[in-house]
């Protein structure tokens, strides 16, 4: 694919924000990344555009990762090792693994986006993070001009965090993830401790769910709570759930007894940003064309015709109100381009 000029990116971001790329190229294979013409800066590596706020035109090069491929790389007595190209649709890949009898990713069903972006912010839902199933990955390093291999340990996964974010590579476009290998253990146990999931399965009278049942339950919960980006443009959770010191959480809970709190392994406490936003009066409230979703206050939605500036205005207003009311700082999940 040659480099294209002045390409409209609105269809390539799930918030459907307007903006054009000065230069744009679809990447269909790892080998294409070695081309000298792709070394220009600024450069942005685009996946499914489901974690992106496009703030107007981008005067640089956008590389749209479309590397295909799904295959069983190998297996041992304990696990299957399954490889996927960065350009594969995440949800289709999850369903494909389940079809083949390799469970382990079902809790991450229906997450928008492509495989290559999943490790960058360590996508997670319903009690599972992708880092827990990742075996390793290969990425093209634009500076070293070679493929680099990363093990799961190298990736330094945290809550919505990884080496790729810690090094700022997701902003500088230094590293393009090409293929990802997942380790799917052969001993499978349903991970259904998340309250919404437990309730959904109970309502369907499923006491001993199979992997497919868990996937179906996750899909049902997501469809009930989260807007379909093709119907109502959004980028999923817009803010991280803030993680605060235990003393801060205790003081807040004292004042607000219904505040949901999730103790973390390091002694700190994760708070529910959706709850804070709802209590601050933003659930179902709009500022211009951008608001917070009526069924899940953590999801910012484009009601139609919004620009990146509109998104930033609503974001700042929500942050200010939550800060004033609870003294808690909300940080956005998406990347701003
Ligand atoms: N809540 C409210 N009001 C709201 C929304 C939520 O009070 O409007 C309360 C809920 O009642 C619950 C708590 O907040 O007590 C947590 O809500 P929920 O279970 O819906 O999950 P979340 O913390 O809002 C996180 C992830 C989601 C993931 C779900 C399920 C983040 C930033 N978000 O949302 O991930 O699907 O848990 O595991 O961690 C995403 O990152 O894009 C995403 C959708």
XYZ file of C-alpha atoms and ligand atoms in Angstrom:
381
model
C 0.000 0.000 0.000
C 1.479 3.378 -0.951
C 1.388 6.358 1.393
C -1.867 8.289 0.960
C -2.240 12.019 1.581
C -4.829 14.072 3.459
C -6.794 11.047 4.671
C -10.022 11.445 6.665
C -9.700 9.662 10.042
C -13.292 10.060 11.232
C -14.231 6.476 10.345
C -11.086 5.205 12.066
C -11.870 6.433 15.595
C -14.826 5.098 17.573
C -15.642 8.556 18.985
C -16.194 9.564 15.324
C -14.237 12.805 15.753
C -13.212 14.718 12.645
C -9.588 15.058 11.591
C -7.283 14.268 8.695
C -3.853 12.693 8.524
C -1.318 14.492 6.317
C 0.073 11.082 5.411
C -1.443 7.634 5.992
C -0.503 4.073 5.213
C -2.108 0.732 5.946
C 0.375 -1.857 7.231
C -0.479 -5.388 6.116
C 2.742 -7.191 7.036
C 5.701 -6.885 9.379
C 8.109 -6.576 6.436
C 6.433 -3.346 5.257
C 7.493 -1.577 8.455
C 11.149 -1.577 7.396
C 10.513 0.906 4.559
C 12.693 4.042 4.883
C 9.692 6.206 3.987
C 8.049 5.331 7.311
C 10.752 6.833 9.526
C 9.329 10.362 9.430
C 8.132 12.049 12.621
C 5.631 12.728 13.966
C 4.271 9.258 13.503
C 1.247 7.633 15.082
C 0.465 3.914 15.212
C -3.286 3.411 14.846
C -5.206 0.256 15.714
C -8.981 0.171 16.032
C -9.132 3.807 17.176
C -11.191 2.806 20.214
C -8.976 4.564 22.726
C -8.321 7.754 20.832
C -9.375 11.399 20.993
C -8.626 12.970 17.651
C -8.058 16.652 18.280
C -8.216 18.003 14.733
C -5.806 17.321 11.878
C -2.548 15.384 12.361
C 0.408 16.800 10.468
C 2.372 13.582 10.331
C 2.257 9.947 9.307
C -0.429 7.549 10.540
C 0.344 3.843 10.255
C -2.855 1.837 10.426
C -1.999 -1.640 11.689
C -3.779 -4.308 9.654
C -1.403 -7.273 9.982
C -3.620 -10.373 9.740
C -3.237 -13.923 11.001
C -4.424 -16.277 13.720
C -2.747 -19.610 14.414
C -1.874 -22.162 17.040
C 1.840 -21.716 17.560
C 2.260 -24.765 19.773
C 1.174 -26.455 22.946
C 2.645 -28.257 25.937
C 1.027 -30.255 28.688
C -0.142 -27.061 30.393
C -1.215 -24.582 27.752
C -1.983 -23.668 24.167
C 0.093 -20.874 22.635
C -1.927 -18.890 20.130
C -0.579 -16.116 17.916
C -2.542 -13.264 16.351
C -1.559 -10.433 14.027
C -1.859 -6.895 15.385
C -4.582 -6.037 12.877
C -7.015 -8.774 13.913
C -10.270 -7.606 15.460
C -10.009 -8.361 19.184
C -13.517 -9.748 19.723
C -13.415 -11.926 16.585
C -10.112 -13.335 17.812
C -11.610 -14.154 21.232
C -14.546 -15.961 19.574
C -12.150 -17.816 17.267
C -10.139 -19.163 20.239
C -13.360 -20.298 21.934
C -14.541 -22.001 18.716
C -11.332 -24.005 18.663
C -11.683 -25.084 22.285
C -8.952 -22.856 23.706
C -10.653 -20.883 26.474
C -9.142 -18.190 28.663
C -10.008 -14.900 26.969
C -13.818 -15.106 27.333
C -14.003 -12.416 30.043
C -12.563 -9.978 27.503
C -15.314 -10.585 24.922
C -16.733 -7.643 22.968
C -13.956 -5.182 23.837
C -13.601 -2.943 20.783
C -10.229 -2.596 19.090
C -7.513 -4.671 17.514
C -5.158 -7.290 18.937
C -2.030 -5.131 18.669
C -3.401 -2.440 20.957
C -4.568 -4.844 23.671
C -1.205 -5.095 25.495
C -0.496 -1.362 25.331
C -3.104 -0.370 27.861
C -3.471 -3.924 29.217
C -7.169 -4.141 28.399
C -9.229 -5.611 31.193
C -12.783 -6.434 32.138
C -14.794 -8.630 34.491
C -11.894 -9.747 36.628
C -9.283 -10.389 33.914
C -6.513 -8.336 32.313
C -4.940 -9.342 29.022
C -1.482 -9.322 30.636
C -2.519 -12.432 32.577
C -2.899 -14.348 29.296
C -0.078 -12.801 27.302
C 2.955 -14.959 26.567
C 4.976 -12.553 24.468
C 4.906 -10.207 21.511
C 6.963 -8.929 18.615
C 7.216 -5.264 17.734
C 9.045 -3.282 15.073
C 11.390 -0.797 16.757
C 11.678 2.241 14.467
C 14.826 3.462 16.251
C 16.775 0.182 16.380
C 15.310 -0.700 12.963
C 14.669 -4.301 13.878
C 12.027 -6.586 15.338
C 12.163 -6.798 19.112
C 10.683 -9.569 21.201
C 9.079 -8.909 24.563
C 8.056 -11.527 27.137
C 5.031 -10.935 29.355
C 7.447 -10.023 32.167
C 9.205 -7.451 29.949
C 5.858 -5.733 29.364
C 5.577 -4.544 33.019
C 1.817 -4.753 33.049
C -0.234 -2.775 35.548
C -3.799 -1.537 35.692
C -4.377 -0.096 32.180
C -0.611 0.237 31.954
C 2.428 -1.370 30.312
C 6.043 -0.743 29.347
C 4.766 0.715 26.065
C 2.894 3.449 27.940
C 5.550 3.908 30.641
C 8.133 4.627 27.924
C 5.717 6.878 26.037
C 6.079 4.728 22.904
C 2.310 4.849 22.319
C 2.690 8.611 21.807
C 5.974 8.764 19.912
C 5.158 5.875 17.564
C 8.535 4.291 18.285
C 7.226 0.734 18.507
C 4.679 -0.978 16.277
C 3.359 -4.199 17.796
C 3.139 -6.766 14.988
C 2.136 -10.098 16.536
C 1.001 -11.170 19.984
C 1.181 -14.658 21.502
C -1.298 -15.712 24.175
C -0.841 -18.539 26.660
C -4.174 -20.231 27.294
C -3.952 -22.752 30.171
C -5.473 -26.182 29.557
C -6.892 -26.339 33.071
C -9.804 -23.951 32.852
C -11.916 -22.514 35.604
C -14.706 -20.018 35.091
C -13.697 -16.589 36.411
C -17.107 -15.239 37.389
C -16.476 -13.431 40.658
C -17.319 -10.048 39.166
C -20.763 -9.171 40.569
C -22.393 -8.294 37.224
C -21.252 -11.610 35.774
C -22.366 -13.672 38.768
C -25.806 -12.046 38.563
C -26.116 -12.488 34.816
C -25.329 -16.226 35.004
C -27.649 -16.677 38.011
C -30.474 -14.992 36.094
C -29.903 -17.513 33.291
C -29.865 -20.365 35.877
C -26.368 -21.435 34.810
C -24.573 -22.843 37.837
C -21.596 -24.425 36.033
C -20.857 -22.237 33.029
C -18.793 -23.396 30.063
C -16.405 -20.859 28.452
C -19.049 -19.981 25.850
C -21.594 -19.283 28.621
C -19.165 -16.870 30.257
C -18.568 -15.143 26.917
C -22.316 -14.844 26.339
C -22.843 -13.429 29.834
C -20.041 -10.867 29.353
C -21.546 -9.858 26.023
C -25.007 -9.482 27.591
C -23.687 -7.329 30.451
C -21.656 -5.149 28.100
C -24.552 -4.706 25.684
C -26.809 -3.635 28.545
C -24.411 -1.096 30.026
C -22.097 0.108 27.289
C -23.152 1.916 24.115
C -22.337 0.302 20.763
C -19.819 2.690 19.137
C -21.471 2.180 15.742
C -24.756 3.516 17.197
C -23.449 6.097 19.684
C -19.781 6.996 19.208
C -17.678 6.455 22.356
C -14.332 5.086 23.519
C -15.447 2.873 26.412
C -14.458 4.023 29.876
C -13.189 7.553 29.433
C -11.325 7.817 32.753
C -9.231 5.367 34.743
C -10.659 4.225 38.016
C -8.527 6.316 40.390
C -6.242 4.440 42.761
C -5.740 6.347 46.035
C -4.042 5.804 49.390
C -6.075 3.816 51.917
C -6.379 6.831 54.257
C -7.885 8.905 51.453
C -10.333 6.106 50.593
C -11.307 5.672 54.245
C -11.946 9.384 54.684
C -14.105 9.463 51.537
C -16.039 6.340 52.588
C -16.703 7.912 55.950
C -18.406 10.828 54.226
C -19.944 8.732 51.436
C -20.749 5.251 52.784
C -21.940 3.851 49.419
C -18.661 4.666 47.604
C -17.440 1.445 45.898
C -13.882 0.579 46.974
C -11.566 -2.143 45.663
C -8.469 -2.793 47.806
C -5.343 -3.400 45.688
C -2.437 -5.750 46.346
C -0.149 -2.806 47.202
C -2.458 -1.572 49.999
C -3.923 1.249 47.937
C -7.610 1.405 47.011
C -9.243 1.678 43.609
C -12.368 3.839 43.493
C -15.176 3.642 40.936
C -14.878 6.665 38.657
C -18.388 5.960 37.304
C -19.819 6.345 40.797
C -17.926 9.605 41.420
C -19.107 11.007 38.077
C -22.699 9.983 38.710
C -22.665 11.531 42.188
C -21.223 14.715 40.694
C -24.385 14.922 38.584
C -22.923 13.973 35.217
C -24.730 10.717 34.440
C -26.762 11.380 31.300
C -25.666 15.030 31.271
C -24.304 16.757 28.161
C -22.200 19.825 27.552
C -22.768 20.705 23.912
C -22.581 17.569 21.753
C -20.545 15.543 24.292
C -21.961 13.953 27.422
C -21.629 11.109 29.885
C -23.710 8.038 29.044
C -27.019 7.589 30.849
C -26.455 3.899 31.701
C -22.741 4.131 32.630
C -21.443 7.520 33.694
C -17.807 6.565 32.971
C -18.463 6.432 29.228
C -18.167 9.708 27.352
C -20.348 9.852 24.241
C -20.455 11.953 21.086
C -24.148 12.772 20.573
C -23.359 13.914 17.027
C -21.048 16.340 15.302
C -18.564 16.710 18.171
C -14.940 17.743 17.697
C -11.890 17.002 19.850
C -12.360 20.434 21.490
C -15.906 19.486 22.540
C -14.561 16.291 24.112
C -11.874 18.230 25.990
C -14.456 20.739 27.259
C -16.743 18.041 28.718
C -13.754 16.127 30.064
C -12.455 19.207 31.895
C -15.901 20.029 33.323
C -16.350 16.484 34.677
C -12.823 16.455 36.115
C -13.389 19.829 37.805
C -16.700 18.765 39.372
C -15.311 15.463 40.686
C -12.236 17.264 42.013
C -14.340 19.888 43.811
C -16.758 17.404 45.266
C -14.423 14.547 46.241
C -10.871 15.918 45.953
C -10.104 13.090 43.497
C -8.285 13.646 40.191
C -9.622 11.735 37.194
C -7.160 10.939 34.389
C -8.343 10.072 30.887
C -7.830 6.586 29.445
C -7.614 7.531 25.740
C -4.656 8.945 23.894
C -5.007 12.496 22.522
C -3.770 13.046 18.988
N -21.135 2.938 38.967
C -22.031 3.914 39.343
N -22.532 4.724 38.362
C -22.204 4.586 37.065
C -21.271 3.593 36.688
C -20.744 2.772 37.668
O -22.356 4.065 40.505
O -22.725 5.340 36.259
C -20.619 2.024 40.000
C -21.199 0.619 39.808
O -22.432 0.482 40.456
C -20.146 -0.256 40.429
C -18.857 0.510 40.135
O -19.225 1.852 39.852
O -20.325 -0.335 41.831
C -18.055 -0.083 38.975
O -18.838 -0.047 37.792
P -18.691 -1.144 36.631
O -18.768 -2.508 37.220
O -19.662 -0.809 35.563
O -17.218 -0.998 36.113
P -16.270 0.282 35.891
O -15.321 0.344 37.036
O -17.077 1.478 35.623
C -14.407 -1.067 34.683
C -13.559 -0.914 33.460
C -14.338 -1.339 32.228
C -14.755 -2.788 32.395
C -15.592 -2.915 33.662
C -15.932 -4.348 33.969
C -11.999 0.903 33.889
C -11.641 2.310 33.619
N -13.118 0.463 33.323
O -15.489 -0.150 34.575
O -13.476 -1.239 31.111
O -15.513 -3.243 31.290
O -14.850 -2.415 34.805
O -14.794 -5.015 34.407
O -11.259 0.204 34.582
C -12.792 0.280 29.409
O -11.708 0.329 29.975
O -13.013 0.908 28.350
C -13.859 -0.509 30.003
C -15.110 -0.517 29.516
